Amino acid sequence: MTKSLFNHYKKFLPITPETPEVTLGEGFTPLVKSINLSTKYKCDMYFKLEGCNPSSSFKDRGMFMAVSKAIEKNKNKIICASTGNTSASAAAYGAKYNLDTIVIIPSGKIALGKLLQAMAYGAKIISIKGNFDQALNAVRDISDSLNLEIVNSINPFRLEGQMTGAFEIVDELKSSPDFQFMPVGNAGNISSYFKGYNIYKSENKILDIPRLMGVQAEYSAPMVDNKIIKSPKTIASAIRIGNPASSELAKEAILKTNGQFLKVSDKEILDAQSILAKEEGIFCEPASAASLAGFLKYKDTNNDYINKKIVFILTGNGLKDPEVAQKNLKSEIINTSSKIEDISNAIISGKSSNFFKRFF
Ligand code: F0G
């Protein structure tokens, strides 16, 4: 049977004899060592493939814990606001554990794959005319009176569960990375990693905590700009957030690790998404690619990353957002008849893909 985060990291999680085990097989995601980009940039790069979680994003790490505690408290309804991934994850756990799941999403602003997931898992989907920040305010306002358990990252158990990402990285590398680049939206995940690394430090499993580098999109960068953004904009819909709920915790994470908040343009995000796919064989969603985009920007004005160990948290699978990918991942499709001759001519004469660059 697959091991569960619940059992494996029990010692570090808020689990009591009354806490029921909840699992969809989350966690233990690959930490893949880069070849091409590491060589190019003279450092050791590792990609944490969080898109390999059951609902294809890192949210499952926190959701198993939040749902477990909700069941412990005898709640039978969970609610979240979401840019898409939290709703997909909540709906998946809700389905398995027979909880009604209500998701509030900003109308027309979540990626198609994520919306389909929430539908497939059977959530009640409420689409509002407004952005994520407004959806989260609504969730805060109505959850008590309707006796709904909030499973956004303002639920402390979500952040506890997400610490397991840091544990896994250290358990695998047998040390702490020097840098960790990751996208920042509502600022929960970076806060969790900080907490997780701190726990491992206090257990003497690591000497230092990596420099945490939080990457935001240019026009959705409240942490970089140090102000609330009323109408955040970016192609990376997952991190289109103007008023992060965990901003204070995230600020502390950056300050105490000598890290930085960085912002990158949509073009830099899309370029990074394409580079990861074409150079490393990893297809992640745009928000996740922001982590690499942040590094590519950082390396232009710094050289302290050379020969260092750098982890990138690739938070979600690229297939979740087919619309953005289709528009931006340029690849020519060669149409031919089914005749062998036409097909082989097409193979020989094609010039668009990496394949041709390498082999012909
Ligand atoms: N990457 C992806 C793919 C996300 O879905 C999110 C957040 C983040 C990064 C940022 O993480 O909020 O902890 O700073 N998505 C949330 C959602 C907001 O509703 O799915 P964060």
Tab-separated table of C-alpha atoms and ligand atoms in Angstrom:
chain	number	residue	atom	x	y	z
A	1	MET	CA	0.000	0.000	0.000
A	2	THR	CA	1.194	3.539	-0.735
A	3	LYS	CA	2.647	5.270	2.290
A	4	SER	CA	0.775	8.329	3.517
A	5	LEU	CA	2.037	11.712	4.690
A	6	PHE	CA	-0.297	11.238	7.636
A	7	ASN	CA	1.644	8.223	8.902
A	8	HIS	CA	5.102	9.056	7.641
A	9	TYR	CA	5.325	12.529	9.192
A	10	LYS	CA	2.889	11.981	12.075
A	11	LYS	CA	5.482	13.091	14.616
A	12	PHE	CA	5.617	16.603	13.129
A	13	LEU	CA	1.902	17.042	12.438
A	14	PRO	CA	-1.035	18.003	14.697
A	15	ILE	CA	-2.215	14.400	14.867
A	16	THR	CA	-3.748	12.941	18.026
A	17	PRO	CA	-5.291	9.503	18.621
A	18	GLU	CA	-8.637	11.098	17.670
A	19	THR	CA	-7.418	12.344	14.286
A	20	PRO	CA	-8.602	10.077	11.462
A	21	GLU	CA	-6.168	9.158	8.721
A	22	VAL	CA	-7.035	10.920	5.471
A	23	THR	CA	-5.153	10.187	2.292
A	24	LEU	CA	-5.497	10.181	-1.448
A	25	GLY	CA	-1.854	9.196	-1.898
A	26	GLU	CA	-0.497	12.749	-1.617
A	27	GLY	CA	3.134	13.744	-1.189
A	28	PHE	CA	6.441	11.960	-1.841
A	29	THR	CA	6.673	13.825	-5.115
A	30	PRO	CA	9.790	13.527	-7.284
A	31	LEU	CA	12.709	15.891	-6.730
A	32	VAL	CA	14.229	15.774	-10.172
A	33	LYS	CA	17.820	16.819	-10.764
A	34	SER	CA	18.225	19.030	-13.786
A	35	ILE	CA	20.818	18.274	-16.425
A	36	ASN	CA	20.556	20.911	-19.109
A	37	LEU	CA	19.770	24.019	-17.077
A	38	SER	CA	22.179	23.087	-14.277
A	39	THR	CA	25.010	22.811	-16.784
A	40	LYS	CA	24.022	26.054	-18.447
A	41	TYR	CA	23.834	28.055	-15.230
A	42	LYS	CA	26.627	26.303	-13.296
A	43	CYS	CA	24.554	25.300	-10.285
A	44	ASP	CA	22.705	22.218	-9.047
A	45	MET	CA	19.052	22.688	-9.864
A	46	TYR	CA	16.313	20.398	-8.573
A	47	PHE	CA	12.650	20.499	-9.527
A	48	LYS	CA	10.054	19.388	-7.008
A	49	LEU	CA	7.204	18.053	-9.112
A	50	GLU	CA	4.186	18.960	-7.035
A	51	GLY	CA	1.981	18.364	-10.058
A	52	CYS	CA	2.452	14.656	-9.281
A	53	ASN	CA	0.091	14.932	-6.315
A	54	PRO	CA	-3.334	13.239	-6.642
A	55	SER	CA	-5.181	16.381	-7.741
A	56	SER	CA	-2.057	17.525	-9.617
A	57	SER	CA	-0.996	20.362	-7.322
A	58	PHE	CA	0.742	20.922	-3.978
A	59	LYS	CA	-2.590	21.761	-2.341
A	60	ASP	CA	-3.127	18.093	-1.480
A	61	ARG	CA	-0.327	18.261	1.106
A	62	GLY	CA	-2.344	20.692	3.170
A	63	MET	CA	-5.758	19.398	2.248
A	64	PHE	CA	-5.307	15.919	3.733
A	65	MET	CA	-4.518	17.555	7.083
A	66	ALA	CA	-7.315	20.146	6.929
A	67	VAL	CA	-9.879	17.518	5.965
A	68	SER	CA	-8.636	15.140	8.619
A	69	LYS	CA	-9.119	17.833	11.283
A	70	ALA	CA	-12.520	18.777	9.853
A	71	ILE	CA	-13.671	15.177	10.232
A	72	GLU	CA	-12.197	15.058	13.735
A	73	LYS	CA	-14.362	18.100	14.561
A	74	ASN	CA	-17.425	16.338	13.108
A	75	LYS	CA	-17.814	18.838	10.300
A	76	ASN	CA	-19.567	17.530	7.231
A	77	LYS	CA	-19.189	20.524	4.933
A	78	ILE	CA	-16.046	22.216	3.711
A	79	ILE	CA	-15.706	25.492	1.829
A	80	CYS	CA	-12.936	27.367	0.063
A	81	ALA	CA	-12.311	30.315	-2.203
A	82	SER	CA	-9.950	29.453	-4.976
A	83	THR	CA	-8.027	30.423	-8.058
A	84	GLY	CA	-8.588	26.778	-9.015
A	85	ASN	CA	-6.191	24.351	-7.370
A	86	THR	CA	-7.525	24.588	-3.831
A	87	SER	CA	-11.020	23.939	-5.159
A	88	ALA	CA	-9.849	20.886	-7.134
A	89	SER	CA	-8.045	19.500	-4.114
A	90	ALA	CA	-10.855	20.200	-1.621
A	91	ALA	CA	-13.393	18.631	-3.961
A	92	ALA	CA	-11.277	15.479	-4.335
A	93	TYR	CA	-10.924	14.918	-0.576
A	94	GLY	CA	-14.538	15.927	-0.020
A	95	ALA	CA	-15.613	13.257	-2.501
A	96	LYS	CA	-13.642	10.468	-0.866
A	97	TYR	CA	-14.568	11.393	2.692
A	98	ASN	CA	-18.230	12.182	2.031
A	99	LEU	CA	-18.083	15.862	2.843
A	100	ASP	CA	-20.123	18.411	0.940
A	101	THR	CA	-17.642	20.685	-0.780
A	102	ILE	CA	-18.505	24.251	-1.684
A	103	VAL	CA	-16.066	26.210	-3.814
A	104	ILE	CA	-16.261	29.932	-4.514
A	105	ILE	CA	-14.367	30.902	-7.637
A	106	PRO	CA	-13.829	34.148	-9.532
A	107	SER	CA	-16.002	33.911	-12.623
A	108	GLY	CA	-14.128	33.213	-15.855
A	109	LYS	CA	-10.777	33.418	-14.115
A	110	ILE	CA	-9.839	29.864	-13.312
A	111	ALA	CA	-8.051	27.479	-15.634
A	112	LEU	CA	-10.247	24.999	-17.467
A	113	GLY	CA	-8.599	21.853	-16.115
A	114	LYS	CA	-9.121	22.986	-12.524
A	115	LEU	CA	-12.761	23.817	-13.105
A	116	LEU	CA	-13.303	20.398	-14.688
A	117	GLN	CA	-11.710	18.748	-11.679
A	118	ALA	CA	-14.072	20.475	-9.238
A	119	MET	CA	-16.986	19.441	-11.457
A	120	ALA	CA	-15.789	15.845	-11.796
A	121	TYR	CA	-15.351	15.426	-8.032
A	122	GLY	CA	-18.856	16.769	-7.515
A	123	ALA	CA	-18.315	20.048	-5.668
A	124	LYS	CA	-20.964	22.737	-5.440
A	125	ILE	CA	-19.385	25.447	-7.556
A	126	ILE	CA	-20.318	29.072	-6.963
A	127	SER	CA	-18.861	31.444	-9.484
A	128	ILE	CA	-18.824	35.096	-8.385
A	129	LYS	CA	-18.415	38.318	-10.290
A	130	GLY	CA	-15.263	39.318	-8.515
A	131	ASN	CA	-11.670	38.277	-7.891
A	132	PHE	CA	-10.064	35.753	-5.540
A	133	ASP	CA	-9.659	38.258	-2.715
A	134	GLN	CA	-13.385	39.006	-2.780
A	135	ALA	CA	-14.173	35.278	-2.874
A	136	LEU	CA	-12.005	34.700	0.189
A	137	ASN	CA	-13.681	37.565	2.051
A	138	ALA	CA	-17.060	35.993	1.320
A	139	VAL	CA	-15.854	32.632	2.624
A	140	ARG	CA	-14.628	34.250	5.844
A	141	ASP	CA	-17.982	36.009	6.273
A	142	ILE	CA	-20.316	33.073	5.706
A	143	SER	CA	-18.511	30.012	7.035
A	144	ASP	CA	-19.425	30.409	10.711
A	145	SER	CA	-23.125	31.015	10.269
A	146	LEU	CA	-23.436	28.038	7.895
A	147	ASN	CA	-21.167	25.797	9.998
A	148	LEU	CA	-18.730	25.278	7.159
A	149	GLU	CA	-15.077	24.353	7.689
A	150	ILE	CA	-12.793	26.677	5.724
A	151	VAL	CA	-10.059	24.732	3.936
A	152	ASN	CA	-8.176	27.687	2.492
A	153	SER	CA	-4.648	28.233	3.758
A	154	ILE	CA	-6.065	30.514	6.470
A	155	ASN	CA	-6.914	27.152	8.061
A	156	PRO	CA	-3.769	26.524	10.159
A	157	PHE	CA	-3.884	22.792	9.466
A	158	ARG	CA	-3.355	23.431	5.763
A	159	LEU	CA	-0.068	25.146	6.526
A	160	GLU	CA	0.962	22.329	8.867
A	161	GLY	CA	0.369	19.715	6.166
A	162	GLN	CA	2.277	21.699	3.582
A	163	MET	CA	5.399	21.627	5.773
A	164	THR	CA	5.879	18.071	4.511
A	165	GLY	CA	7.262	19.508	1.273
A	166	ALA	CA	10.279	20.849	3.181
A	167	PHE	CA	10.682	17.565	5.081
A	168	GLU	CA	10.772	15.570	1.856
A	169	ILE	CA	13.376	17.821	0.263
A	170	VAL	CA	15.717	17.509	3.236
A	171	ASP	CA	15.094	13.777	3.625
A	172	GLU	CA	16.043	13.303	-0.005
A	173	LEU	CA	18.986	15.704	-0.321
A	174	LYS	CA	20.263	14.814	3.167
A	175	SER	CA	20.934	18.522	3.569
A	176	SER	CA	19.227	21.826	3.054
A	177	PRO	CA	19.318	23.455	-0.381
A	178	ASP	CA	21.017	26.857	-0.558
A	179	PHE	CA	18.126	28.545	-2.341
A	180	GLN	CA	14.485	27.712	-2.897
A	181	PHE	CA	12.510	29.550	-5.577
A	182	MET	CA	8.716	29.261	-5.427
A	183	PRO	CA	5.621	31.108	-6.605
A	184	VAL	CA	3.717	33.240	-4.107
A	185	GLY	CA	-0.012	33.926	-4.300
A	186	ASN	CA	-1.900	33.884	-1.013
A	187	ALA	CA	1.524	33.381	0.619
A	188	GLY	CA	0.621	30.211	2.520
A	189	ASN	CA	3.042	27.800	0.899
A	190	ILE	CA	6.182	29.845	1.458
A	191	SER	CA	5.132	30.276	5.089
A	192	SER	CA	4.715	26.495	5.404
A	193	TYR	CA	8.116	25.736	3.934
A	194	PHE	CA	9.683	28.205	6.341
A	195	LYS	CA	7.960	26.485	9.245
A	196	GLY	CA	8.908	23.029	7.967
A	197	TYR	CA	12.587	23.891	7.519
A	198	ASN	CA	12.591	25.470	10.972
A	199	ILE	CA	11.269	22.277	12.523
A	200	TYR	CA	13.970	20.236	10.798
A	201	LYS	CA	16.582	22.721	11.988
A	202	SER	CA	15.402	22.407	15.554
A	203	GLU	CA	15.647	18.607	15.138
A	204	ASN	CA	19.258	19.111	13.977
A	205	LYS	CA	18.503	17.561	10.611
A	206	ILE	CA	19.845	20.669	8.866
A	207	LEU	CA	22.193	23.464	9.859
A	208	ASP	CA	20.608	26.216	7.812
A	209	ILE	CA	17.340	27.074	6.155
A	210	PRO	CA	17.509	27.792	2.403
A	211	ARG	CA	17.197	31.360	1.227
A	212	LEU	CA	13.524	31.501	0.350
A	213	MET	CA	12.846	33.357	-2.897
A	214	GLY	CA	9.155	34.158	-3.402
A	215	VAL	CA	8.178	34.960	-6.966
A	216	GLN	CA	5.106	36.955	-7.971
A	217	ALA	CA	3.721	38.159	-11.286
A	218	GLU	CA	4.485	41.754	-12.217
A	219	TYR	CA	0.940	43.134	-11.847
A	220	SER	CA	-0.046	40.801	-9.005
A	221	ALA	CA	2.859	41.500	-6.732
A	222	PRO	CA	1.536	42.794	-3.392
A	223	MET	CA	4.498	41.299	-1.495
A	224	VAL	CA	7.084	42.955	-3.732
A	225	ASP	CA	5.249	46.260	-3.973
A	226	ASN	CA	4.326	46.123	-0.290
A	227	LYS	CA	0.735	47.144	-0.889
A	228	ILE	CA	-2.642	45.623	-1.632
A	229	ILE	CA	-3.333	45.365	-5.361
A	230	LYS	CA	-7.045	45.992	-5.989
A	231	SER	CA	-7.231	44.451	-9.475
A	232	PRO	CA	-4.369	41.984	-9.828
A	233	LYS	CA	-3.583	40.865	-13.358
A	234	THR	CA	-1.474	38.039	-14.754
A	235	ILE	CA	-1.724	35.139	-17.148
A	236	ALA	CA	-0.737	32.892	-14.222
A	237	SER	CA	-4.283	32.709	-12.844
A	238	ALA	CA	-3.266	30.596	-9.829
A	239	ILE	CA	-1.344	33.500	-8.324
A	240	ARG	CA	-3.642	36.324	-9.400
A	241	ILE	CA	-4.040	37.565	-5.827
A	242	GLY	CA	-3.806	41.138	-4.580
A	243	ASN	CA	-4.167	40.780	-0.819
A	244	PRO	CA	-2.378	37.647	0.428
A	245	ALA	CA	-3.848	36.203	3.620
A	246	SER	CA	-0.472	35.004	4.957
A	247	SER	CA	1.520	38.094	4.033
A	248	GLU	CA	2.949	38.647	7.533
A	249	LEU	CA	4.173	35.056	7.860
A	250	ALA	CA	5.671	35.231	4.375
A	251	LYS	CA	7.486	38.477	5.149
A	252	GLU	CA	9.028	36.823	8.176
A	253	ALA	CA	10.084	33.826	6.054
A	254	ILE	CA	11.901	36.102	3.634
A	255	LEU	CA	13.475	38.243	6.321
A	256	LYS	CA	14.751	35.392	8.473
A	257	THR	CA	16.229	33.408	5.571
A	258	ASN	CA	17.893	36.343	3.842
A	259	GLY	CA	15.522	35.673	0.970
A	260	GLN	CA	13.745	37.984	-1.441
A	261	PHE	CA	10.425	38.627	-3.090
A	262	LEU	CA	10.848	39.023	-6.843
A	263	LYS	CA	8.459	39.890	-9.629
A	264	VAL	CA	8.466	38.659	-13.200
A	265	SER	CA	6.470	39.594	-16.269
A	266	ASP	CA	3.907	37.334	-17.925
A	267	LYS	CA	6.277	36.908	-20.848
A	268	GLU	CA	9.047	35.761	-18.514
A	269	ILE	CA	6.622	33.282	-16.925
A	270	LEU	CA	5.584	31.847	-20.282
A	271	ASP	CA	9.185	31.658	-21.486
A	272	ALA	CA	10.124	29.792	-18.311
A	273	GLN	CA	7.193	27.394	-18.800
A	274	SER	CA	8.446	26.627	-22.279
A	275	ILE	CA	12.094	26.285	-21.163
A	276	LEU	CA	11.139	23.783	-18.459
A	277	ALA	CA	9.196	21.728	-20.977
A	278	LYS	CA	11.754	21.840	-23.760
A	279	GLU	CA	14.966	21.661	-21.728
A	280	GLU	CA	13.953	19.464	-18.823
A	281	GLY	CA	10.873	17.559	-19.955
A	282	ILE	CA	8.693	19.137	-17.276
A	283	PHE	CA	5.320	20.624	-18.105
A	284	CYS	CA	4.114	22.755	-15.210
A	285	GLU	CA	1.438	25.407	-15.043
A	286	PRO	CA	2.343	29.087	-15.557
A	287	ALA	CA	2.280	29.983	-11.836
A	288	SER	CA	4.761	27.185	-11.149
A	289	ALA	CA	7.055	28.344	-13.937
A	290	ALA	CA	7.264	31.721	-12.184
A	291	SER	CA	9.791	30.068	-9.867
A	292	LEU	CA	12.226	29.469	-12.729
A	293	ALA	CA	11.430	32.893	-14.206
A	294	GLY	CA	12.407	34.397	-10.844
A	295	PHE	CA	15.734	32.586	-10.903
A	296	LEU	CA	16.448	33.629	-14.484
A	297	LYS	CA	15.916	37.213	-13.441
A	298	TYR	CA	17.965	36.849	-10.258
A	299	LYS	CA	20.962	35.394	-12.084
A	300	ASP	CA	21.227	38.469	-14.285
A	301	THR	CA	22.324	40.644	-11.400
A	302	ASN	CA	23.789	38.145	-8.918
A	303	ASN	CA	26.398	35.397	-8.969
A	304	ASP	CA	26.085	33.953	-5.476
A	305	TYR	CA	23.968	31.093	-6.859
A	306	ILE	CA	26.877	29.558	-8.813
A	307	ASN	CA	27.775	26.037	-7.639
A	308	LYS	CA	24.877	26.203	-5.184
A	309	LYS	CA	22.035	23.747	-4.651
A	310	ILE	CA	18.758	25.314	-5.776
A	311	VAL	CA	15.280	23.825	-5.439
A	312	PHE	CA	12.315	24.996	-7.508
A	313	ILE	CA	8.822	24.196	-6.268
A	314	LEU	CA	6.798	23.425	-9.390
A	315	THR	CA	3.432	23.694	-7.726
A	316	GLY	CA	1.004	22.421	-10.381
A	317	ASN	CA	0.732	20.340	-13.534
A	318	GLY	CA	0.771	22.080	-16.924
A	319	LEU	CA	-2.265	20.176	-18.166
A	320	LYS	CA	-4.457	22.119	-15.763
A	321	ASP	CA	-4.281	25.180	-17.970
A	322	PRO	CA	-4.520	23.968	-21.571
A	323	GLU	CA	-5.831	27.282	-22.874
A	324	VAL	CA	-2.783	29.324	-21.885
A	325	ALA	CA	-0.457	26.532	-22.992
A	326	GLN	CA	-2.104	26.193	-26.372
A	327	LYS	CA	-1.743	29.884	-27.048
A	328	ASN	CA	1.843	30.157	-25.960
A	329	LEU	CA	3.743	26.916	-26.417
A	330	LYS	CA	4.467	27.366	-30.074
A	331	SER	CA	4.880	24.121	-31.916
A	332	GLU	CA	4.096	23.561	-35.541
A	333	ILE	CA	1.872	20.614	-36.379
A	334	ILE	CA	2.669	19.180	-39.776
A	335	ASN	CA	-0.396	17.859	-41.559
A	336	THR	CA	0.045	15.127	-44.151
A	337	SER	CA	-1.904	12.381	-45.843
A	338	SER	CA	-1.586	8.878	-44.423
A	339	LYS	CA	0.816	7.836	-47.229
A	340	ILE	CA	4.138	6.531	-45.952
A	341	GLU	CA	5.986	8.732	-48.438
A	342	ASP	CA	4.246	11.909	-47.254
A	343	ILE	CA	4.863	11.037	-43.645
A	344	SER	CA	8.551	10.374	-44.196
A	345	ASN	CA	8.902	13.558	-46.220
A	346	ALA	CA	7.317	15.437	-43.375
A	347	ILE	CA	9.791	13.885	-40.937
A	348	ILE	CA	12.790	14.835	-43.040
A	349	SER	CA	11.686	18.313	-44.024
A	350	GLY	CA	10.277	19.437	-40.708
A	351	LYS	CA	12.235	22.180	-38.989
A	352	SER	CA	10.184	23.419	-36.121
A	353	SER	CA	10.761	21.170	-33.149
A	354	ASN	CA	13.695	20.457	-30.846
A	355	PHE	CA	13.842	17.006	-32.329
A	356	PHE	CA	14.976	18.342	-35.659
A	357	LYS	CA	17.452	20.695	-34.112
A	358	ARG	CA	19.088	17.793	-32.366
A	359	PHE	CA	19.015	14.956	-34.840
A	360	PHE	CA	19.026	16.282	-38.395
B	1	F0G	N1	1.135	27.783	-7.489
B	1	F0G	C1	-0.071	27.294	-7.765
B	1	F0G	C2	-0.195	26.345	-8.888
B	1	F0G	C3	-1.197	27.667	-6.995
B	1	F0G	O1	-2.387	27.159	-7.281
B	1	F0G	C4	-1.027	28.600	-5.955
B	1	F0G	C5	-2.170	29.033	-5.158
B	1	F0G	C6	0.268	29.066	-5.700
B	1	F0G	C7	1.322	28.641	-6.477
B	1	F0G	C8	0.552	30.037	-4.613
B	1	F0G	O2	0.540	29.426	-3.363
B	1	F0G	O3	-1.204	30.815	-2.314
B	1	F0G	O4	0.260	29.357	-0.949
B	1	F0G	O5	1.167	31.394	-2.039
B	1	F0G	N2	-3.367	28.749	-5.396
B	1	F0G	C9	-4.498	29.031	-4.538
B	1	F0G	C10	-5.757	28.346	-5.043
B	1	F0G	C11	-4.654	30.428	-4.159
B	1	F0G	O6	-6.864	28.826	-4.762
B	1	F0G	O7	-5.652	27.314	-5.681
B	1	F0G	P1	0.174	30.295	-2.080
